[in-house]
């Protein structure tokens, strides 16, 4: 082991020094100024040169030849700088292994990027303080494989060839005397980074019992690494590990996995990487060597291209609202190309019309929404751009005389003399047009950037397409199968709950008869039956037709969902402790548009918390109410009340923050943090009232969106 470690020179690996982590953490501090960022970045020549190169690119020609690092950061802004920082990590690792092992590297890169996305998504869900640190740890979790490939290409290449990139650590140790996890942790240790980043890489393959009490980062990367290798063969193990580590249900994991898979595959596709797993399980790469080399050469010459493509990929979050996606697209377009004003026209799906789409905080949004253009030749520069699939500039395009009034109106709303029309089409479908205001002096700059603007438009159109089409396509394929599956699951749950309830009741009566002579084994049997009940409860959390497509939003019957959950709890958690469940449901409550998987995770956590806080014979009361107004917004309310002892002051003060659990083994202390983050994602509100010796009430308010 010492010999191998002595032959691996961390300085020869892609540069990921301490400065990178410091920079990512600085982004999260609202008090960080550009002088602080300059001080951090100036410690690394490679990162400084890449940022200087991007700032001196055609994107920012209007600022002149910029060489002062502090001014560069001000010109770029925080978001593009963050994009360059993140993508440089992947790109630098991507270029370090010899061409003969490029195939292995591409698979490692693919898995690493997937792990990074999973880690950041999970970190945000559980309220981890530094999601970008989790992203970086996920991105680095396989750098030990890069070190072994670099120093021992023949021996390690043979191992990868025989066992694929997911070969067990035991095989590595048997052949080389050390595993890639140990190599990765060693490399990170050489950077002298405080915290648990090295441990997260070292213990990525440990089972959940070994890391239950370790740091959050270690558990995050452990689960994210498993999810990055997610397939049908290991799904049961991954679900169990996720529940053990963070109490997460299957539906939430499936939803996250669907989103991350689309993000990673889109990024891989933009780099010319196509990965498939044939039936024998051996991972292969389907990319021609000539095409791969051409892409490598292009990425080396055009770092700016990767930077703004990274910005688009980062924003391709299927959970975001459509308005936010469009707003972010326009913001990135303005940052990257310097357009002064922009507007969006989207195709009406029911008729051949382009209609102005108003966005929050956009100038003249109401006036833009009143504009519509028929999709016919020569009706407008905007219509012609979409019909001809070309960027069109008003100063360079001839339209019938006189110029259409609609074009004059658009220019007036954009406060410009002319305009650039950027068509958005993907998957053989027209989606719309982005219109940017142009001054006469902007024509040369647009000509120089024409290819990059088209590339941006292609990525933007594919993003819009994935948001609008993905759900519909998957619904058509799995409707019948999902219905049968759900029916089968309900039968299993019903048949299993009946004998469990009977066994629990008899054990309770037996315990009463024996009194103080009751053997300890009866309590152990009851605990095991409760565990079976929890497993059955998780079984009910099966993926629906909607969340298989990455979006399981309504319409959801909240009353029915609550009734189903309570019937499951009564057969497992409630019965042995004689806990009574009381439902007071508002029958006027309509079905609302909300993610069913997220709602079930929220309700499951809160109901379990209420039951665990009660003494034997306690009561949980669950009620719903329609049309509750908070300010000018209308909500539906869900209340979960227990008549237990109430919450201690120490818990109430940090109710929705990650804490050390007081419930003993098997509890992560993250339940309420996850609940709060999920409710935030649903645009809802949660409150809590707790009185000593009287009980605790949680109030959930969800937007009344029909």
mmCIF file of C-alpha atoms in Angstrom, residues 160-410:
data_model
loop_
_atom_site.group_PDB
_atom_site.id
_atom_site.type_symbol
_atom_site.label_atom_id
_atom_site.label_comp_id
_atom_site.label_asym_id
_atom_site.label_seq_id
_atom_site.Cartn_x
_atom_site.Cartn_y
_atom_site.Cartn_z
ATOM 1 C CA UNK A 160 -11.891 -2.915 -15.178
ATOM 2 C CA UNK A 161 -12.090 -4.988 -18.323
ATOM 3 C CA UNK A 162 -12.982 -8.111 -16.322
ATOM 4 C CA UNK A 163 -15.377 -6.592 -13.804
ATOM 5 C CA UNK A 164 -16.565 -3.252 -15.249
ATOM 6 C CA UNK A 165 -16.133 0.054 -13.408
ATOM 7 C CA UNK A 166 -18.158 -1.181 -10.413
ATOM 8 C CA UNK A 167 -15.710 -3.897 -9.389
ATOM 9 C CA UNK A 168 -15.762 -4.677 -5.655
ATOM 10 C CA UNK A 169 -13.095 -3.219 -3.400
ATOM 11 C CA UNK A 170 -12.048 -6.762 -2.429
ATOM 12 C CA UNK A 171 -10.923 -7.450 -6.010
ATOM 13 C CA UNK A 172 -8.838 -4.278 -6.050
ATOM 14 C CA UNK A 173 -7.167 -5.145 -2.755
ATOM 15 C CA UNK A 174 -6.489 -8.707 -3.840
ATOM 16 C CA UNK A 175 -4.741 -7.547 -7.022
ATOM 17 C CA UNK A 176 -3.140 -4.245 -6.006
ATOM 18 C CA UNK A 177 -3.244 -4.266 -2.214
ATOM 19 C CA UNK A 178 -5.419 -1.138 -2.031
ATOM 20 C CA UNK A 179 -8.868 0.050 -3.128
ATOM 21 C CA UNK A 180 -9.800 3.107 -5.159
ATOM 22 C CA UNK A 181 -11.727 4.433 -2.117
ATOM 23 C CA UNK A 182 -8.509 4.476 -0.084
ATOM 24 C CA UNK A 183 -6.647 6.123 -2.970
ATOM 25 C CA UNK A 184 -9.325 8.805 -3.317
ATOM 26 C CA UNK A 185 -9.314 9.557 0.413
ATOM 27 C CA UNK A 186 -5.501 9.770 0.359
ATOM 28 C CA UNK A 187 -5.532 12.272 -2.502
ATOM 29 C CA UNK A 188 -8.102 14.478 -0.772
ATOM 30 C CA UNK A 189 -6.127 14.338 2.476
ATOM 31 C CA UNK A 190 -3.138 15.849 0.654
ATOM 32 C CA UNK A 191 -5.190 19.013 0.076
ATOM 33 C CA UNK A 192 -5.518 19.565 3.852
ATOM 34 C CA UNK A 193 -9.252 20.263 3.599
ATOM 35 C CA UNK A 194 -10.974 20.347 7.008
ATOM 36 C CA UNK A 195 -14.123 18.321 7.448
ATOM 37 C CA UNK A 196 -15.262 14.904 6.269
ATOM 38 C CA UNK A 197 -14.747 15.059 2.499
ATOM 39 C CA UNK A 198 -12.036 12.357 2.564
ATOM 40 C CA UNK A 199 -14.161 10.157 4.840
ATOM 41 C CA UNK A 200 -17.121 10.463 2.475
ATOM 42 C CA UNK A 201 -14.986 9.019 -0.337
ATOM 43 C CA UNK A 202 -13.371 6.372 1.894
ATOM 44 C CA UNK A 203 -16.630 4.944 3.262
ATOM 45 C CA UNK A 204 -18.808 5.242 0.156
ATOM 46 C CA UNK A 205 -19.416 1.468 -0.068
ATOM 47 C CA UNK A 206 -20.068 0.709 3.613
ATOM 48 C CA UNK A 207 -23.458 -0.678 4.640
ATOM 49 C CA UNK A 208 -25.855 1.557 6.571
ATOM 50 C CA UNK A 209 -25.281 -0.024 10.031
ATOM 51 C CA UNK A 210 -21.587 0.918 9.837
ATOM 52 C CA UNK A 211 -22.227 4.629 9.138
ATOM 53 C CA UNK A 212 -25.482 5.412 10.947
ATOM 54 C CA UNK A 213 -23.698 7.648 13.451
ATOM 55 C CA UNK A 214 -21.203 9.162 11.008
ATOM 56 C CA UNK A 215 -21.353 12.701 9.595
ATOM 57 C CA UNK A 216 -24.192 13.718 7.267
ATOM 58 C CA UNK A 217 -21.745 14.120 4.356
ATOM 59 C CA UNK A 218 -20.544 10.517 4.700
ATOM 60 C CA UNK A 219 -24.115 9.205 4.645
ATOM 61 C CA UNK A 220 -25.080 11.476 1.740
ATOM 62 C CA UNK A 221 -22.258 10.242 -0.504
ATOM 63 C CA UNK A 222 -22.837 6.636 0.510
ATOM 64 C CA UNK A 223 -26.470 6.824 -0.626
ATOM 65 C CA UNK A 224 -25.688 8.968 -3.685
ATOM 66 C CA UNK A 225 -23.017 6.477 -4.808
ATOM 67 C CA UNK A 226 -25.564 3.663 -4.592
ATOM 68 C CA UNK A 227 -28.124 5.696 -6.537
ATOM 69 C CA UNK A 228 -25.544 6.439 -9.264
ATOM 70 C CA UNK A 229 -25.429 2.664 -9.910
ATOM 71 C CA UNK A 230 -29.208 2.358 -9.544
ATOM 72 C CA UNK A 231 -30.858 -0.488 -11.501
ATOM 73 C CA UNK A 232 -33.568 -3.087 -11.035
ATOM 74 C CA UNK A 233 -31.174 -5.654 -9.575
ATOM 75 C CA UNK A 234 -30.155 -3.521 -6.587
ATOM 76 C CA UNK A 235 -33.331 -1.460 -6.136
ATOM 77 C CA UNK A 236 -34.537 -3.258 -2.982
ATOM 78 C CA UNK A 237 -31.168 -2.771 -1.283
ATOM 79 C CA UNK A 238 -31.031 0.912 -2.212
ATOM 80 C CA UNK A 239 -34.575 1.550 -0.946
ATOM 81 C CA UNK A 240 -33.733 -0.118 2.374
ATOM 82 C CA UNK A 241 -30.484 1.855 2.752
ATOM 83 C CA UNK A 242 -32.243 5.158 1.987
ATOM 84 C CA UNK A 243 -34.864 4.450 4.611
ATOM 85 C CA UNK A 244 -32.255 3.431 7.186
ATOM 86 C CA UNK A 245 -30.065 6.499 6.603
ATOM 87 C CA UNK A 246 -32.620 9.284 6.095
ATOM 88 C CA UNK A 247 -36.129 7.794 6.387
ATOM 89 C CA UNK A 248 -36.807 8.428 2.695
ATOM 90 C CA UNK A 249 -39.561 6.551 0.878
ATOM 91 C CA UNK A 250 -39.403 4.734 -2.447
ATOM 92 C CA UNK A 251 -41.525 7.220 -4.390
ATOM 93 C CA UNK A 252 -39.281 10.169 -3.462
ATOM 94 C CA UNK A 253 -36.178 8.211 -4.515
ATOM 95 C CA UNK A 254 -37.769 7.217 -7.820
ATOM 96 C CA UNK A 255 -38.716 10.830 -8.512
ATOM 97 C CA UNK A 256 -35.181 12.067 -7.768
ATOM 98 C CA UNK A 257 -33.627 9.246 -9.818
ATOM 99 C CA UNK A 258 -35.785 10.123 -12.833
ATOM 100 C CA UNK A 259 -34.795 13.794 -12.703
ATOM 101 C CA UNK A 260 -31.078 13.106 -12.215
ATOM 102 C CA UNK A 261 -30.998 10.536 -15.004
ATOM 103 C CA UNK A 262 -32.367 13.095 -17.469
ATOM 104 C CA UNK A 263 -29.898 15.762 -16.288
ATOM 105 C CA UNK A 264 -26.854 13.517 -16.574
ATOM 106 C CA UNK A 265 -27.857 11.967 -19.892
ATOM 107 C CA UNK A 266 -28.432 15.413 -21.394
ATOM 108 C CA UNK A 267 -25.019 16.622 -20.220
ATOM 109 C CA UNK A 268 -23.361 13.430 -21.459
ATOM 110 C CA UNK A 269 -25.073 13.783 -24.818
ATOM 111 C CA UNK A 270 -23.795 17.338 -25.238
ATOM 112 C CA UNK A 271 -20.249 15.959 -24.815
ATOM 113 C CA UNK A 272 -20.680 13.100 -27.293
ATOM 114 C CA UNK A 273 -20.857 10.370 -24.626
ATOM 115 C CA UNK A 274 -23.412 7.579 -25.056
ATOM 116 C CA UNK A 275 -23.521 4.895 -22.367
ATOM 117 C CA UNK A 276 -25.575 1.709 -22.470
ATOM 118 C CA UNK A 277 -25.791 -1.481 -20.417
ATOM 119 C CA UNK A 278 -26.390 -4.624 -22.468
ATOM 120 C CA UNK A 279 -28.152 -7.658 -21.027
ATOM 121 C CA UNK A 280 -24.941 -9.229 -19.737
ATOM 122 C CA UNK A 281 -24.384 -6.203 -17.483
ATOM 123 C CA UNK A 282 -21.073 -5.083 -19.008
ATOM 124 C CA UNK A 283 -20.946 -1.336 -19.415
ATOM 125 C CA UNK A 284 -19.911 -0.228 -22.889
ATOM 126 C CA UNK A 285 -19.319 3.075 -24.608
ATOM 127 C CA UNK A 286 -20.894 3.847 -27.944
ATOM 128 C CA UNK A 287 -18.888 6.746 -29.261
ATOM 129 C CA UNK A 288 -16.587 6.773 -32.254
ATOM 130 C CA UNK A 289 -12.974 7.576 -31.476
ATOM 131 C CA UNK A 290 -12.809 10.269 -34.179
ATOM 132 C CA UNK A 291 -15.894 12.037 -32.868
ATOM 133 C CA UNK A 292 -14.642 11.811 -29.294
ATOM 134 C CA UNK A 293 -11.264 13.300 -30.186
ATOM 135 C CA UNK A 294 -12.948 16.103 -32.115
ATOM 136 C CA UNK A 295 -15.131 16.953 -29.130
ATOM 137 C CA UNK A 296 -12.103 16.862 -26.819
ATOM 138 C CA UNK A 297 -10.255 19.286 -29.086
ATOM 139 C CA UNK A 298 -13.256 21.599 -29.294
ATOM 140 C CA UNK A 299 -13.735 21.590 -25.504
ATOM 141 C CA UNK A 300 -10.089 22.470 -25.038
ATOM 142 C CA UNK A 301 -10.360 25.464 -27.387
ATOM 143 C CA UNK A 302 -13.777 26.681 -26.358
ATOM 144 C CA UNK A 303 -14.072 26.561 -22.573
ATOM 145 C CA UNK A 304 -16.705 29.255 -22.820
ATOM 146 C CA UNK A 305 -19.014 26.859 -24.709
ATOM 147 C CA UNK A 306 -18.905 24.327 -21.876
ATOM 148 C CA UNK A 307 -19.459 27.113 -19.355
ATOM 149 C CA UNK A 308 -22.730 28.334 -20.786
ATOM 150 C CA UNK A 309 -23.907 24.815 -21.637
ATOM 151 C CA UNK A 310 -23.316 24.053 -17.963
ATOM 152 C CA UNK A 311 -25.535 27.007 -17.084
ATOM 153 C CA UNK A 312 -28.361 25.569 -19.191
ATOM 154 C CA UNK A 313 -27.900 22.031 -17.809
ATOM 155 C CA UNK A 314 -27.884 23.365 -14.250
ATOM 156 C CA UNK A 315 -31.247 25.050 -14.802
ATOM 157 C CA UNK A 316 -32.839 21.941 -16.313
ATOM 158 C CA UNK A 317 -34.620 20.963 -13.111
ATOM 159 C CA UNK A 318 -37.944 19.295 -13.903
ATOM 160 C CA UNK A 319 -39.302 20.281 -10.482
ATOM 161 C CA UNK A 320 -39.040 24.011 -11.248
ATOM 162 C CA UNK A 321 -42.104 26.011 -12.283
ATOM 163 C CA UNK A 322 -42.294 26.888 -15.967
ATOM 164 C CA UNK A 323 -42.168 30.659 -15.328
ATOM 165 C CA UNK A 324 -38.973 30.273 -13.320
ATOM 166 C CA UNK A 325 -37.364 28.226 -16.090
ATOM 167 C CA UNK A 326 -38.116 30.868 -18.709
ATOM 168 C CA UNK A 327 -36.971 33.684 -16.414
ATOM 169 C CA UNK A 328 -33.663 31.899 -15.808
ATOM 170 C CA UNK A 329 -33.205 31.289 -19.531
ATOM 171 C CA UNK A 330 -33.641 34.981 -20.299
ATOM 172 C CA UNK A 331 -31.300 35.930 -17.476
ATOM 173 C CA UNK A 332 -28.573 33.614 -18.795
ATOM 174 C CA UNK A 333 -29.140 34.887 -22.332
ATOM 175 C CA UNK A 334 -28.660 38.457 -21.140
ATOM 176 C CA UNK A 335 -25.533 37.581 -19.129
ATOM 177 C CA UNK A 336 -23.866 35.538 -21.854
ATOM 178 C CA UNK A 337 -24.620 37.747 -24.856
ATOM 179 C CA UNK A 338 -25.309 41.170 -23.368
ATOM 180 C CA UNK A 339 -28.834 41.653 -24.745
ATOM 181 C CA UNK A 340 -30.515 44.656 -23.148
ATOM 182 C CA UNK A 341 -34.112 43.439 -23.239
ATOM 183 C CA UNK A 342 -35.864 40.189 -24.140
ATOM 184 C CA UNK A 343 -39.341 38.698 -24.486
ATOM 185 C CA UNK A 344 -40.781 35.228 -25.119
ATOM 186 C CA UNK A 345 -43.464 34.138 -27.592
ATOM 187 C CA UNK A 346 -44.750 30.563 -27.200
ATOM 188 C CA UNK A 347 -46.716 28.444 -29.648
ATOM 189 C CA UNK A 348 -50.344 27.891 -28.693
ATOM 190 C CA UNK A 349 -50.751 24.072 -28.614
ATOM 191 C CA UNK A 350 -54.326 24.284 -29.905
ATOM 192 C CA UNK A 351 -53.852 26.598 -32.880
ATOM 193 C CA UNK A 352 -50.989 27.921 -35.080
ATOM 194 C CA UNK A 353 -50.380 31.112 -33.126
ATOM 195 C CA UNK A 354 -47.437 32.676 -31.307
ATOM 196 C CA UNK A 355 -48.554 34.367 -28.100
ATOM 197 C CA UNK A 356 -46.621 36.725 -25.845
ATOM 198 C CA UNK A 357 -45.784 35.052 -22.541
ATOM 199 C CA UNK A 358 -45.640 37.424 -19.541
ATOM 200 C CA UNK A 359 -43.010 36.761 -16.890
ATOM 201 C CA UNK A 360 -42.821 38.099 -13.318
ATOM 202 C CA UNK A 361 -40.838 41.333 -12.925
ATOM 203 C CA UNK A 362 -40.590 41.723 -16.714
ATOM 204 C CA UNK A 363 -41.028 45.213 -18.133
ATOM 205 C CA UNK A 364 -44.328 45.654 -20.008
ATOM 206 C CA UNK A 365 -45.357 42.072 -19.119
ATOM 207 C CA UNK A 366 -49.093 42.832 -19.410
ATOM 208 C CA UNK A 367 -48.667 44.463 -22.818
ATOM 209 C CA UNK A 368 -46.554 41.563 -24.115
ATOM 210 C CA UNK A 369 -49.262 39.103 -23.051
ATOM 211 C CA UNK A 370 -51.753 40.915 -25.319
ATOM 212 C CA UNK A 371 -49.670 40.278 -28.445
ATOM 213 C CA UNK A 372 -50.317 37.309 -30.745
ATOM 214 C CA UNK A 373 -48.909 36.430 -34.174
ATOM 215 C CA UNK A 374 -50.370 33.965 -36.654
ATOM 216 C CA UNK A 375 -47.822 31.377 -37.811
ATOM 217 C CA UNK A 376 -47.909 32.264 -41.493
ATOM 218 C CA UNK A 377 -45.082 33.473 -43.776
ATOM 219 C CA UNK A 378 -44.295 37.211 -43.720
ATOM 220 C CA UNK A 379 -46.762 38.026 -40.931
ATOM 221 C CA UNK A 380 -43.831 39.008 -38.720
ATOM 222 C CA UNK A 381 -40.075 38.602 -38.375
ATOM 223 C CA UNK A 382 -40.858 36.481 -35.315
ATOM 224 C CA UNK A 383 -43.094 34.068 -37.261
ATOM 225 C CA UNK A 384 -40.596 33.842 -40.139
ATOM 226 C CA UNK A 385 -37.769 32.915 -37.750
ATOM 227 C CA UNK A 386 -39.726 29.939 -36.387
ATOM 228 C CA UNK A 387 -41.080 28.785 -39.755
ATOM 229 C CA UNK A 388 -37.632 28.981 -41.418
ATOM 230 C CA UNK A 389 -35.689 27.735 -38.378
ATOM 231 C CA UNK A 390 -33.171 30.571 -38.617
ATOM 232 C CA UNK A 391 -31.924 33.433 -36.476
ATOM 233 C CA UNK A 392 -33.283 36.622 -38.055
ATOM 234 C CA UNK A 393 -32.114 40.195 -37.447
ATOM 235 C CA UNK A 394 -34.519 42.993 -38.345
ATOM 236 C CA UNK A 395 -31.714 45.147 -39.851
ATOM 237 C CA UNK A 396 -30.714 42.360 -42.251
ATOM 238 C CA UNK A 397 -34.051 40.756 -43.183
ATOM 239 C CA UNK A 398 -36.433 42.012 -45.843
ATOM 240 C CA UNK A 399 -40.161 41.799 -45.129
ATOM 241 C CA UNK A 400 -43.069 43.034 -47.277
ATOM 242 C CA UNK A 401 -43.457 46.796 -47.296
ATOM 243 C CA UNK A 402 -44.738 48.270 -45.095
ATOM 244 C CA UNK A 403 -43.083 46.612 -42.079
ATOM 245 C CA UNK A 404 -45.719 44.695 -40.062
ATOM 246 C CA UNK A 405 -47.094 46.813 -37.236
ATOM 247 C CA UNK A 406 -46.640 43.923 -34.790
ATOM 248 C CA UNK A 407 -42.854 44.117 -35.276
ATOM 249 C CA UNK A 408 -42.877 47.840 -34.568
ATOM 250 C CA UNK A 409 -44.899 47.221 -31.416
ATOM 251 C CA UNK A 410 -42.477 44.529 -30.195
#
